[in-house]
Amino acid sequence: MTLPVLIVIFLLSAQALSAAQDKESYPLTVQLRADAGWYGSIPSAFHEDPLPLRSHFMVNISAYPVVFTLFDSVGLAAGFSFSSVTESLAYGTSIWRPFFALGPILDVTIPLQDRLAVTISAMYSRSVYAKTSDYSDVWRLALIGEWELLSVEQSKHRLALNIPVQLDVRPDYFSVSITVGLRWRYVVAIKEKGEKQYEALN
Amino acid sequence: MKRLTRFLQLLPLFLMVISFSACELVMPKPEKPTIHALYIALDYKNTDQLNDLNGTLIDARRMATAINKRGETQGVRVYTTMMIQEGSAANIPEGSSPAYKLYPTRSEIIARITEIGTQMKENDIFLFYYSGHGALEVDNSGLGGLVAAKTSADAPNGYEFLTINDLQGTVSILPGRKLIIIDACNSGQFISKYPREKEDREIPMIMEQYDPNTFYLIAVAAEQLSWETAAGGIFTNHVLDALGWVRTGTTTIAIESYGTKLIEDSYILQVTGNIPTHSIAPSQDGSAIKVNDIYSLIPKERISSGGILNYQDAQTGKGPKDMVLFDKNW
């Protein structure tokens, strides 16, 4: 499936869910997530690479204009994500190329304890090797441990420490990554229930 | 719930330990490579069937000088072999003479590549540079490829082809990593397809042609023409610029060949231009010069000739892998 078709399907579904949220007067929340860390490319046999794993450095930035609560405080966030991965560490005469990736992302956050939550994230992206403009499709699945750092009663802001463990699936090889970052949520709409109060995802 | 929480806390640490145990920092450092370079250039002045080329010999000599000078500054040993066809028919060496071994006919080019391979180790680099005519080869017909030198003054055909299969078949079996640099028309046809998709990897022909240890710097796409001026090939000039070549001054350099091990041959190369001592190449990134970085400095050219706009777009291989040509940290 081509990228434009996927983006259209993604945006339509996000719009539909957003409309459902408005109907039930849930709070409108936006979210930003940024993380950075180690990225490991796993060469396939046909690459005949001298190493079983190639180490890169990765930075991810994700913006979620659509965030809402489904049930039992389970949160759903939809947006776009951008990743930049540096070239690998050189090993002898071989090195793996740097690339960028951009695409839609969908997160489901499940609260575990007061401050602890886990997010399951899926992303489709078009990745482009820097300098060669050679592109590839990448599916990313992530399991993100979240620890609430800042959660003040009545506050519109929520800040959480993130530790994402990610798997990238390409047609020609797999990659894994472990990063550390922050997730910031901001409540922009307020649900009225007698007296004014804020609601946010947990 | 507690178990799940503990599992989630320990998972990143566990994966990090597993990952770093296999990474570049803990694996044994590979042996320092040697560069084995073969330069081929032809001016076709010994045949009436092809246009003369005036910049090719200059290109090969400047490239050889630049690679040797960069080898010096980066502390990398470079062995150089030059196969040159220069001048009129009188300059064709006798088929049985030692000089004929360095005369770039199809069979001698293949023989020299194979011989150089016998001197290479697993970590070494083979650098193939060609400057001359190229022709589009249709359906592996053997008619097309790089235009090699005519075999003798009275040969019935003015020239013969070094085909895609000739080059890929000879180079792919060499040990180490290979860099193919071609400044010729239609040279994009020499880049083998990267088998990104599973369906590609199930086609034997694609997998036979694909060599993951061969890298490319190619002047043009398969359907394009490569252009030169009297000052050399446009593509080669860009590659030289990326290596830090300046067009002023003169360089005289004694290049190292294999001596009695292969063809006893030594050259004193004298060219216009130089790589200034202690200069840093524009393509150098940190301690290394990589193929990707040289490629990224080659602009897309639009050349107007006879009222027709010609595109000259340099090419390189696809996929995630890249090659380090020089590294001070080796």
Coordinates of C-alpha atoms in Angstrom, one line a residue:
Chain A
M1 CA 0.0 0.0 0.0
T2 CA 1.4 3.4 -0.9
L3 CA 2.2 6.0 1.6
P4 CA -0.4 8.6 0.5
V5 CA -3.2 6.0 0.8
L6 CA -2.1 5.0 4.3
I7 CA -1.9 8.6 5.4
V8 CA -5.5 9.3 4.1
I9 CA -6.9 6.2 5.9
F10 CA -5.0 7.2 9.0
L11 CA -6.3 10.8 9.0
L12 CA -9.9 9.8 8.3
S13 CA -9.9 7.3 11.1
A14 CA -8.3 9.8 13.5
Q15 CA -10.9 12.4 12.5
A16 CA -13.7 9.9 13.1
L17 CA -12.4 9.0 16.5
S18 CA -11.9 12.6 17.3
A19 CA -15.6 13.3 16.4
A20 CA -16.7 10.5 18.7
Q21 CA -14.7 12.0 21.5
D22 CA -16.3 15.4 21.0
K23 CA -19.7 13.8 21.1
E24 CA -19.1 12.5 24.6
S25 CA -17.4 15.7 25.6
Y26 CA -14.1 14.3 26.5
P27 CA -11.2 16.6 27.0
L28 CA -9.1 17.5 24.0
T29 CA -5.5 16.8 24.6
V30 CA -2.4 17.2 22.5
Q31 CA 0.9 15.3 23.1
L32 CA 4.5 15.6 22.2
R33 CA 7.0 12.8 22.6
A34 CA 10.8 13.0 22.1
D35 CA 13.4 10.4 22.8
A36 CA 17.0 9.6 21.8
G37 CA 19.3 6.7 22.2
W38 CA 20.9 3.6 20.7
Y39 CA 19.7 2.1 17.3
G40 CA 20.9 -1.3 16.1
S41 CA 20.6 -2.5 12.5
I42 CA 20.6 -6.3 12.2
P43 CA 22.2 -7.2 8.8
S44 CA 20.5 -9.9 6.8
A45 CA 22.6 -12.9 5.6
F46 CA 22.7 -11.5 2.0
H47 CA 24.4 -8.3 3.2
E48 CA 27.4 -10.5 4.2
D49 CA 28.3 -8.0 6.9
P50 CA 31.2 -8.6 9.2
L51 CA 29.1 -7.7 12.2
P52 CA 25.9 -9.2 13.5
L53 CA 24.7 -5.7 14.6
R54 CA 25.4 -2.1 13.5
S55 CA 25.2 0.6 16.2
H56 CA 23.7 4.0 15.3
F57 CA 22.3 7.0 17.4
M58 CA 18.7 7.8 16.9
V59 CA 16.4 10.8 17.7
N60 CA 12.6 10.6 17.5
I61 CA 10.1 13.4 17.7
S62 CA 6.4 12.7 17.6
A63 CA 3.5 15.1 17.6
Y64 CA 0.0 13.9 18.4
P65 CA -2.8 16.4 17.7
V66 CA -5.4 13.7 18.5
V67 CA -5.4 12.2 22.0
F68 CA -8.4 10.8 23.9
T69 CA -9.5 8.3 26.5
L70 CA -11.2 5.2 25.4
F71 CA -12.2 3.2 28.5
D72 CA -10.6 2.5 31.9
S73 CA -8.3 5.4 31.3
V74 CA -6.8 3.7 28.3
G75 CA -5.5 6.5 26.1
L76 CA -5.3 6.6 22.3
A77 CA -3.0 9.1 20.6
A78 CA -2.6 9.6 16.8
G79 CA -0.1 11.8 15.1
F80 CA 3.1 12.0 13.0
S81 CA 6.5 10.9 13.9
F82 CA 10.0 11.9 12.6
S83 CA 13.1 9.9 13.2
S84 CA 16.7 10.7 12.4
V85 CA 19.3 7.9 12.6
T86 CA 23.0 8.7 12.2
E87 CA 25.4 6.5 10.2
S88 CA 26.7 3.5 12.2
L89 CA 30.0 3.3 13.9
A90 CA 32.6 2.5 11.3
Y91 CA 34.1 -1.0 11.4
G92 CA 37.1 -1.4 9.1
T93 CA 36.1 -0.4 5.6
S94 CA 32.3 -0.8 6.2
I95 CA 29.7 1.4 7.6
W96 CA 25.9 1.7 7.4
R97 CA 24.2 4.7 6.0
P98 CA 22.3 7.4 8.0
F99 CA 18.6 7.8 7.3
F100 CA 15.4 9.8 8.1
A101 CA 12.0 8.4 8.6
L102 CA 8.6 10.2 8.6
G103 CA 5.1 8.8 9.0
P104 CA 1.9 8.4 10.9
I105 CA 2.0 6.9 14.4
L106 CA -0.7 5.5 16.7
D107 CA -0.1 5.0 20.5
V108 CA -2.3 3.1 22.9
T109 CA -1.4 3.8 26.6
I110 CA -2.5 1.5 29.3
P111 CA -2.1 2.6 32.9
L112 CA -0.5 0.0 35.2
Q113 CA -0.1 1.9 38.6
D114 CA -0.5 5.4 39.9
R115 CA 2.4 6.7 37.9
L116 CA 3.4 3.8 35.7
A117 CA 1.9 3.1 32.3
V118 CA 2.9 1.2 29.2
T119 CA 2.3 2.4 25.7
I120 CA 2.1 0.2 22.6
S121 CA 2.9 2.1 19.5
A122 CA 2.7 1.4 15.8
M123 CA 4.2 3.6 13.0
Y124 CA 4.4 3.3 9.3
S125 CA 7.1 5.4 7.8
R126 CA 8.9 6.2 4.6
S127 CA 12.6 6.1 5.3
V128 CA 15.1 7.9 3.1
Y129 CA 18.9 7.2 3.3
A130 CA 20.5 10.6 3.6
K131 CA 22.7 11.7 0.7
T132 CA 21.5 8.9 -1.7
S133 CA 17.7 9.6 -1.6
D134 CA 17.2 5.9 -1.7
Y135 CA 14.0 5.1 0.2
S136 CA 12.3 2.2 1.9
D137 CA 9.1 1.4 3.7
V138 CA 9.5 0.8 7.5
W139 CA 7.0 -0.5 10.0
R140 CA 7.9 0.3 13.6
L141 CA 6.4 -1.4 16.7
A142 CA 7.3 0.0 20.1
L143 CA 6.7 -0.9 23.7
I144 CA 7.2 2.2 25.8
G145 CA 7.5 2.2 29.6
E146 CA 6.2 5.5 31.0
W147 CA 6.8 7.0 34.5
E148 CA 4.8 10.1 35.4
L149 CA 7.2 12.8 36.5
L150 CA 4.9 15.8 36.8
S151 CA 1.2 15.4 37.5
V152 CA -0.3 18.3 39.5
E153 CA -3.9 18.2 40.4
Q154 CA -5.9 20.7 38.3
S155 CA -2.8 21.2 36.1
K156 CA -3.1 21.1 32.3
H157 CA 0.4 19.6 32.0
R158 CA 1.5 16.0 32.3
L159 CA 5.1 15.1 31.9
A160 CA 6.4 11.5 31.9
L161 CA 9.7 9.7 31.5
N162 CA 9.7 7.4 28.5
I163 CA 11.8 4.3 27.8
P164 CA 10.8 3.0 24.3
V165 CA 12.0 -0.4 23.0
Q166 CA 11.4 -0.4 19.3
L167 CA 11.5 -2.9 16.5
D168 CA 11.8 -1.7 12.9
V169 CA 10.7 -4.0 10.1
R170 CA 12.0 -3.4 6.6
P171 CA 11.7 -5.5 3.5
D172 CA 15.5 -6.2 3.7
Y173 CA 16.4 -6.2 7.4
F174 CA 15.3 -5.6 11.0
S175 CA 16.4 -3.0 13.5
V176 CA 16.0 -2.7 17.3
S177 CA 16.4 0.4 19.4
I178 CA 16.4 1.5 23.0
T179 CA 15.9 5.2 23.8
V180 CA 15.1 7.5 26.7
G181 CA 12.9 10.6 26.4
L182 CA 9.9 12.6 27.6
R183 CA 6.3 12.6 26.9
W184 CA 4.4 15.9 27.5
R185 CA 0.6 16.1 27.4
Y186 CA -1.4 19.3 27.5
V187 CA -5.2 19.6 28.0
V188 CA -6.6 22.2 25.7
A189 CA -10.3 21.4 26.2
I190 CA -12.3 21.2 29.5
K191 CA -15.2 18.9 30.3
E192 CA -17.9 20.6 32.2
K193 CA -19.5 18.5 35.1
G194 CA -21.2 20.9 37.4
E195 CA -18.0 22.6 38.4
K196 CA -15.1 23.2 36.1
Q197 CA -12.4 20.5 36.1
Y198 CA -9.7 19.2 33.9
E199 CA -9.4 15.7 32.7
A200 CA -6.3 14.2 31.2
L201 CA -5.2 10.8 30.2
N202 CA -3.4 8.7 32.6
Chain B
M1 CA 1.2 -6.6 38.0
K2 CA 4.4 -6.4 40.1
R3 CA 6.0 -9.0 37.9
L4 CA 5.0 -7.1 34.7
T5 CA 6.3 -3.9 36.1
R6 CA 9.6 -5.5 37.1
F7 CA 9.8 -7.1 33.6
L8 CA 9.3 -3.7 31.9
Q9 CA 11.9 -2.1 34.1
L10 CA 14.5 -4.8 33.3
L11 CA 13.8 -5.2 29.6
P12 CA 15.7 -2.2 28.3
L13 CA 18.7 -3.0 30.4
F14 CA 18.7 -6.6 29.2
L15 CA 18.4 -5.6 25.5
M16 CA 21.1 -3.0 26.0
V17 CA 23.5 -5.6 27.4
I18 CA 22.7 -8.0 24.5
S19 CA 23.1 -5.3 21.9
F20 CA 26.4 -3.8 23.0
S21 CA 28.0 -7.2 23.4
A22 CA 28.0 -7.5 19.6
C23 CA 28.7 -4.0 18.6
E24 CA 31.7 -2.3 16.8
L25 CA 33.4 -1.3 20.1
V26 CA 33.9 -4.8 21.5
M27 CA 34.6 -6.8 18.3
P28 CA 38.3 -7.2 17.4
K29 CA 39.6 -4.4 15.3
P30 CA 40.0 -5.4 11.6
E31 CA 43.5 -5.3 10.1
K32 CA 44.5 -2.1 8.3
P33 CA 43.5 -2.3 4.7
T34 CA 45.7 -1.7 1.6
I35 CA 44.2 -0.1 -1.5
H36 CA 44.8 -2.0 -4.8
A37 CA 44.0 0.5 -7.5
L38 CA 43.6 -0.2 -11.2
Y39 CA 43.2 2.8 -13.5
I40 CA 42.1 2.3 -17.1
A41 CA 42.0 5.1 -19.7
L42 CA 41.8 5.3 -23.4
D43 CA 41.9 8.1 -26.0
Y44 CA 40.9 5.9 -29.0
K45 CA 43.3 7.7 -31.3
N46 CA 44.3 4.4 -32.7
T47 CA 40.9 3.7 -34.2
D48 CA 38.8 5.6 -36.7
Q49 CA 35.6 4.0 -35.5
L50 CA 35.3 6.0 -32.3
N51 CA 35.5 9.6 -31.4
D52 CA 38.8 10.6 -29.8
L53 CA 38.6 11.5 -26.1
N54 CA 41.0 14.1 -24.9
G55 CA 40.4 14.2 -21.1
T56 CA 40.5 10.5 -20.2
L57 CA 44.2 10.0 -19.8
I58 CA 44.5 13.2 -17.7
D59 CA 41.6 11.9 -15.6
A60 CA 43.2 8.6 -14.8
R61 CA 46.6 10.1 -14.0
R62 CA 45.0 12.8 -11.8
M63 CA 42.9 10.2 -10.0
A64 CA 45.9 7.9 -9.4
T65 CA 47.8 10.9 -8.0
A66 CA 44.9 12.0 -5.8
I67 CA 44.3 8.5 -4.3
N68 CA 48.1 8.1 -3.7
K69 CA 48.4 11.5 -2.1
R70 CA 45.3 10.9 0.1
G71 CA 46.8 7.5 1.0
E72 CA 49.9 9.2 2.1
T73 CA 48.0 11.8 4.3
Q74 CA 45.8 9.1 5.7
G75 CA 48.5 6.6 6.3
V76 CA 47.1 4.0 3.9
R77 CA 49.3 1.9 1.5
V78 CA 48.3 2.1 -2.1
Y79 CA 49.3 -0.2 -4.9
T80 CA 48.7 1.2 -8.4
T81 CA 48.4 -0.4 -11.8
M82 CA 47.7 1.8 -14.8
M83 CA 46.4 0.4 -18.1
I84 CA 46.6 3.2 -20.7
Q85 CA 45.8 3.2 -24.4
E86 CA 47.4 6.4 -25.8
G87 CA 48.0 7.8 -29.2
S88 CA 48.0 6.4 -32.7
A89 CA 48.1 2.8 -34.1
A90 CA 51.8 2.8 -33.8
N91 CA 51.5 2.8 -30.0
I92 CA 49.8 -0.7 -29.9
P93 CA 52.3 -3.0 -28.2
E94 CA 53.1 -6.4 -29.6
G95 CA 50.7 -9.0 -28.2
S96 CA 53.6 -11.0 -26.7
S97 CA 55.4 -8.1 -25.2
P98 CA 55.3 -7.2 -21.4
A99 CA 53.9 -3.8 -22.3
Y100 CA 50.8 -5.6 -23.8
K101 CA 49.8 -6.7 -20.3
L102 CA 49.1 -3.0 -19.4
Y103 CA 47.4 -2.3 -22.7
P104 CA 43.6 -2.2 -21.9
T105 CA 42.1 -4.9 -24.1
R106 CA 39.1 -6.8 -22.7
S107 CA 41.1 -9.9 -21.9
E108 CA 44.1 -8.0 -20.4
I109 CA 41.8 -6.0 -18.1
I110 CA 40.1 -9.2 -16.9
A111 CA 43.6 -10.8 -16.4
R112 CA 44.9 -7.8 -14.4
I113 CA 41.9 -7.7 -12.1
T114 CA 42.2 -11.4 -11.5
E115 CA 46.0 -11.0 -10.8
I116 CA 45.5 -8.1 -8.4
G117 CA 42.9 -10.3 -6.6
T118 CA 45.7 -12.8 -5.8
Q119 CA 47.5 -10.0 -3.8
M120 CA 44.5 -8.9 -1.8
K121 CA 43.5 -9.8 1.8
E122 CA 40.1 -10.0 3.2
N123 CA 40.2 -6.4 4.6
D124 CA 41.7 -4.8 1.5
I125 CA 40.1 -2.5 -1.0
F126 CA 40.1 -2.9 -4.8
L127 CA 39.6 0.4 -6.6
F128 CA 38.6 0.2 -10.3
Y129 CA 38.7 3.4 -12.2
Y130 CA 37.7 3.6 -15.9
S131 CA 37.7 6.7 -18.2
G132 CA 36.7 6.1 -21.8
H133 CA 33.7 5.3 -24.0
G134 CA 30.7 3.4 -22.8
A135 CA 27.8 1.9 -24.7
L136 CA 24.4 0.6 -23.6
E137 CA 24.4 -3.2 -23.5
V138 CA 21.1 -4.6 -24.5
D139 CA 19.9 -7.8 -22.8
N140 CA 23.3 -9.2 -21.9
S141 CA 24.1 -9.5 -25.6
G142 CA 27.8 -8.8 -25.1
L143 CA 27.4 -5.8 -27.4
G144 CA 27.9 -2.9 -25.1
G145 CA 29.6 -2.0 -21.9
L146 CA 33.0 -0.3 -21.5
V147 CA 34.8 0.1 -24.8
A148 CA 38.2 -1.5 -24.5
A149 CA 41.2 -1.1 -26.7
K150 CA 41.5 -2.7 -30.1
T151 CA 43.7 -5.8 -29.9
S152 CA 46.1 -5.1 -32.8
A153 CA 46.7 -2.6 -35.5
D154 CA 45.2 -4.9 -38.1
A155 CA 42.2 -6.1 -36.0
P156 CA 39.1 -6.3 -38.1
N157 CA 37.0 -4.6 -35.4
G158 CA 38.1 -1.2 -34.1
Y159 CA 37.4 -2.1 -30.5
E160 CA 35.9 -4.7 -28.2
F161 CA 33.6 -4.5 -25.1
L162 CA 34.2 -5.2 -21.5
T163 CA 30.6 -6.2 -20.7
I164 CA 28.6 -5.9 -17.5
N165 CA 29.0 -9.6 -16.8
D166 CA 32.8 -9.4 -17.5
L167 CA 33.3 -6.7 -14.9
Q168 CA 30.8 -7.9 -12.3
G169 CA 31.9 -11.5 -12.7
T170 CA 35.6 -10.7 -12.3
V171 CA 35.3 -8.2 -9.5
S172 CA 32.7 -10.0 -7.3
I173 CA 35.1 -12.9 -6.6
L174 CA 37.8 -10.7 -5.3
P175 CA 38.3 -10.7 -1.5
G176 CA 37.7 -7.5 0.4
R177 CA 35.6 -4.5 -0.6
K178 CA 35.5 -3.2 -4.1
L179 CA 34.9 0.3 -5.4
I180 CA 33.9 0.8 -9.0
I181 CA 34.4 4.3 -10.4
I182 CA 33.4 4.7 -14.0
D183 CA 33.4 7.9 -16.1
A184 CA 31.8 6.8 -19.3
C185 CA 28.5 7.1 -21.2
N186 CA 25.7 4.7 -20.0
S187 CA 27.8 3.7 -17.0
G188 CA 24.8 3.4 -14.7
Q189 CA 24.1 0.0 -16.3
F190 CA 27.1 -1.4 -14.2
I191 CA 25.3 -0.9 -10.9
S192 CA 23.7 -4.2 -9.9
K193 CA 20.2 -4.1 -8.4
Y194 CA 20.0 -4.0 -4.7
P195 CA 17.6 -6.9 -3.7
R196 CA 15.5 -4.9 -1.2
E197 CA 12.3 -6.9 -1.6
K198 CA 11.9 -10.6 -0.8
E199 CA 10.7 -11.2 -4.4
D200 CA 14.0 -9.8 -5.7
R201 CA 16.0 -12.2 -3.5
E202 CA 14.1 -15.1 -4.9
I203 CA 15.3 -14.4 -8.5
P204 CA 18.7 -16.2 -9.0
M205 CA 19.9 -13.7 -11.7
I206 CA 19.5 -10.7 -9.3
M207 CA 21.3 -12.5 -6.5
E208 CA 24.1 -13.7 -8.8
Q209 CA 24.7 -10.1 -10.0
Y210 CA 24.4 -8.5 -6.6
D211 CA 27.7 -8.3 -4.6
P212 CA 27.2 -6.7 -1.2
N213 CA 30.9 -5.8 -1.0
T214 CA 30.9 -3.9 -4.3
F215 CA 30.3 -0.1 -4.1
Y216 CA 29.9 2.4 -6.9
L217 CA 30.6 5.9 -8.0
I218 CA 29.3 6.2 -11.5
A219 CA 29.2 9.2 -13.8
V220 CA 25.7 8.8 -15.2
A221 CA 22.4 6.8 -15.3
A222 CA 22.2 3.9 -17.8
E223 CA 20.5 6.0 -20.4
Q224 CA 22.6 9.1 -20.0
L225 CA 25.8 10.4 -21.7
S226 CA 28.9 11.4 -19.8
W227 CA 30.7 14.6 -20.9
E228 CA 34.2 15.8 -20.8
T229 CA 36.2 19.0 -21.5
A230 CA 39.8 19.3 -22.4
A231 CA 40.4 19.7 -18.7
G232 CA 39.0 16.2 -18.0
G233 CA 35.7 14.5 -17.4
I234 CA 33.0 16.5 -15.7
F235 CA 32.3 13.7 -13.3
T236 CA 35.9 12.9 -12.6
N237 CA 36.6 16.6 -11.8
H238 CA 33.8 16.5 -9.2
V239 CA 35.3 13.3 -7.6
L240 CA 38.7 15.0 -7.5
D241 CA 37.2 18.1 -6.0
A242 CA 35.6 15.9 -3.3
L243 CA 39.0 14.4 -2.5
G244 CA 40.5 17.9 -2.1
W245 CA 42.2 18.3 -5.5
V246 CA 43.2 21.8 -6.5
R247 CA 43.9 22.7 -10.1
T248 CA 47.0 24.8 -9.6
G249 CA 50.6 23.6 -9.3
T250 CA 52.2 20.4 -10.4
T251 CA 52.5 17.1 -8.7
T252 CA 55.2 14.6 -9.4
I253 CA 54.7 11.3 -7.7
A254 CA 56.3 7.8 -7.8
I255 CA 53.6 5.3 -7.6
E256 CA 54.0 1.9 -6.1
S257 CA 53.2 -1.1 -8.2
Y258 CA 53.6 -4.8 -7.3
G259 CA 57.1 -5.1 -8.6
T260 CA 58.2 -8.6 -9.5
K261 CA 55.2 -10.2 -7.8
L262 CA 53.1 -9.3 -10.8
I263 CA 54.0 -6.9 -13.6
E264 CA 57.3 -5.2 -12.9
D265 CA 56.3 -1.7 -13.5
S266 CA 57.0 1.7 -12.0
Y267 CA 55.7 5.1 -12.8
I268 CA 56.6 8.6 -12.2
L269 CA 53.4 10.5 -12.6
Q270 CA 53.5 14.2 -13.3
V271 CA 50.2 16.0 -13.5
T272 CA 48.8 19.5 -13.2
G273 CA 47.1 20.1 -9.9
N274 CA 47.7 18.7 -6.5
I275 CA 46.4 17.9 -3.1
P276 CA 48.0 20.4 -0.7
T277 CA 49.9 18.9 2.2
H278 CA 47.8 18.8 5.4
S279 CA 44.7 19.7 3.5
I280 CA 41.4 18.1 4.5
A281 CA 39.2 16.7 1.8
P282 CA 35.7 18.2 1.5
S283 CA 34.4 14.7 1.7
Q284 CA 36.2 13.9 4.9
D285 CA 33.8 13.4 7.8
G286 CA 35.7 13.1 11.1
S287 CA 38.6 10.8 10.4
A288 CA 37.2 9.1 7.4
I289 CA 36.4 9.5 3.7
K290 CA 33.4 7.5 2.7
V291 CA 31.9 6.7 -0.8
N292 CA 28.6 8.2 0.3
D293 CA 30.3 11.5 1.2
I294 CA 32.1 11.7 -2.1
Y295 CA 28.9 10.9 -4.0
S296 CA 26.9 13.6 -2.1
L297 CA 29.4 16.3 -3.3
I298 CA 28.8 15.5 -7.0
P299 CA 26.2 17.9 -8.3
K300 CA 23.6 17.0 -10.9
E301 CA 24.8 18.5 -14.2
R302 CA 22.7 19.9 -17.0
I303 CA 24.8 20.3 -20.2
S304 CA 23.6 22.0 -23.3
S305 CA 25.1 20.5 -26.5
G306 CA 23.8 21.3 -30.0
G307 CA 20.7 22.9 -28.6
I308 CA 19.8 19.7 -26.6
L309 CA 19.8 19.7 -22.8
N310 CA 21.7 16.6 -21.5
Y311 CA 21.3 15.3 -18.0
Q312 CA 24.3 13.9 -16.2
D313 CA 23.3 12.5 -12.8
A314 CA 26.0 10.6 -10.9
Q315 CA 24.9 7.3 -9.4
T316 CA 25.8 5.1 -6.5
G317 CA 24.5 1.8 -5.1
K318 CA 21.3 1.5 -3.1
G319 CA 20.7 -0.1 0.3
P320 CA 22.0 0.5 3.8
K321 CA 25.7 -0.3 3.3
D322 CA 28.5 2.2 2.6
M323 CA 32.2 1.8 2.2
V324 CA 35.0 3.7 4.0
L325 CA 37.8 4.5 1.5
F326 CA 40.2 6.1 4.0
D327 CA 40.2 6.3 7.7
K328 CA 43.0 7.7 9.9
N329 CA 41.7 5.5 12.7
W330 CA 42.5 2.2 10.9

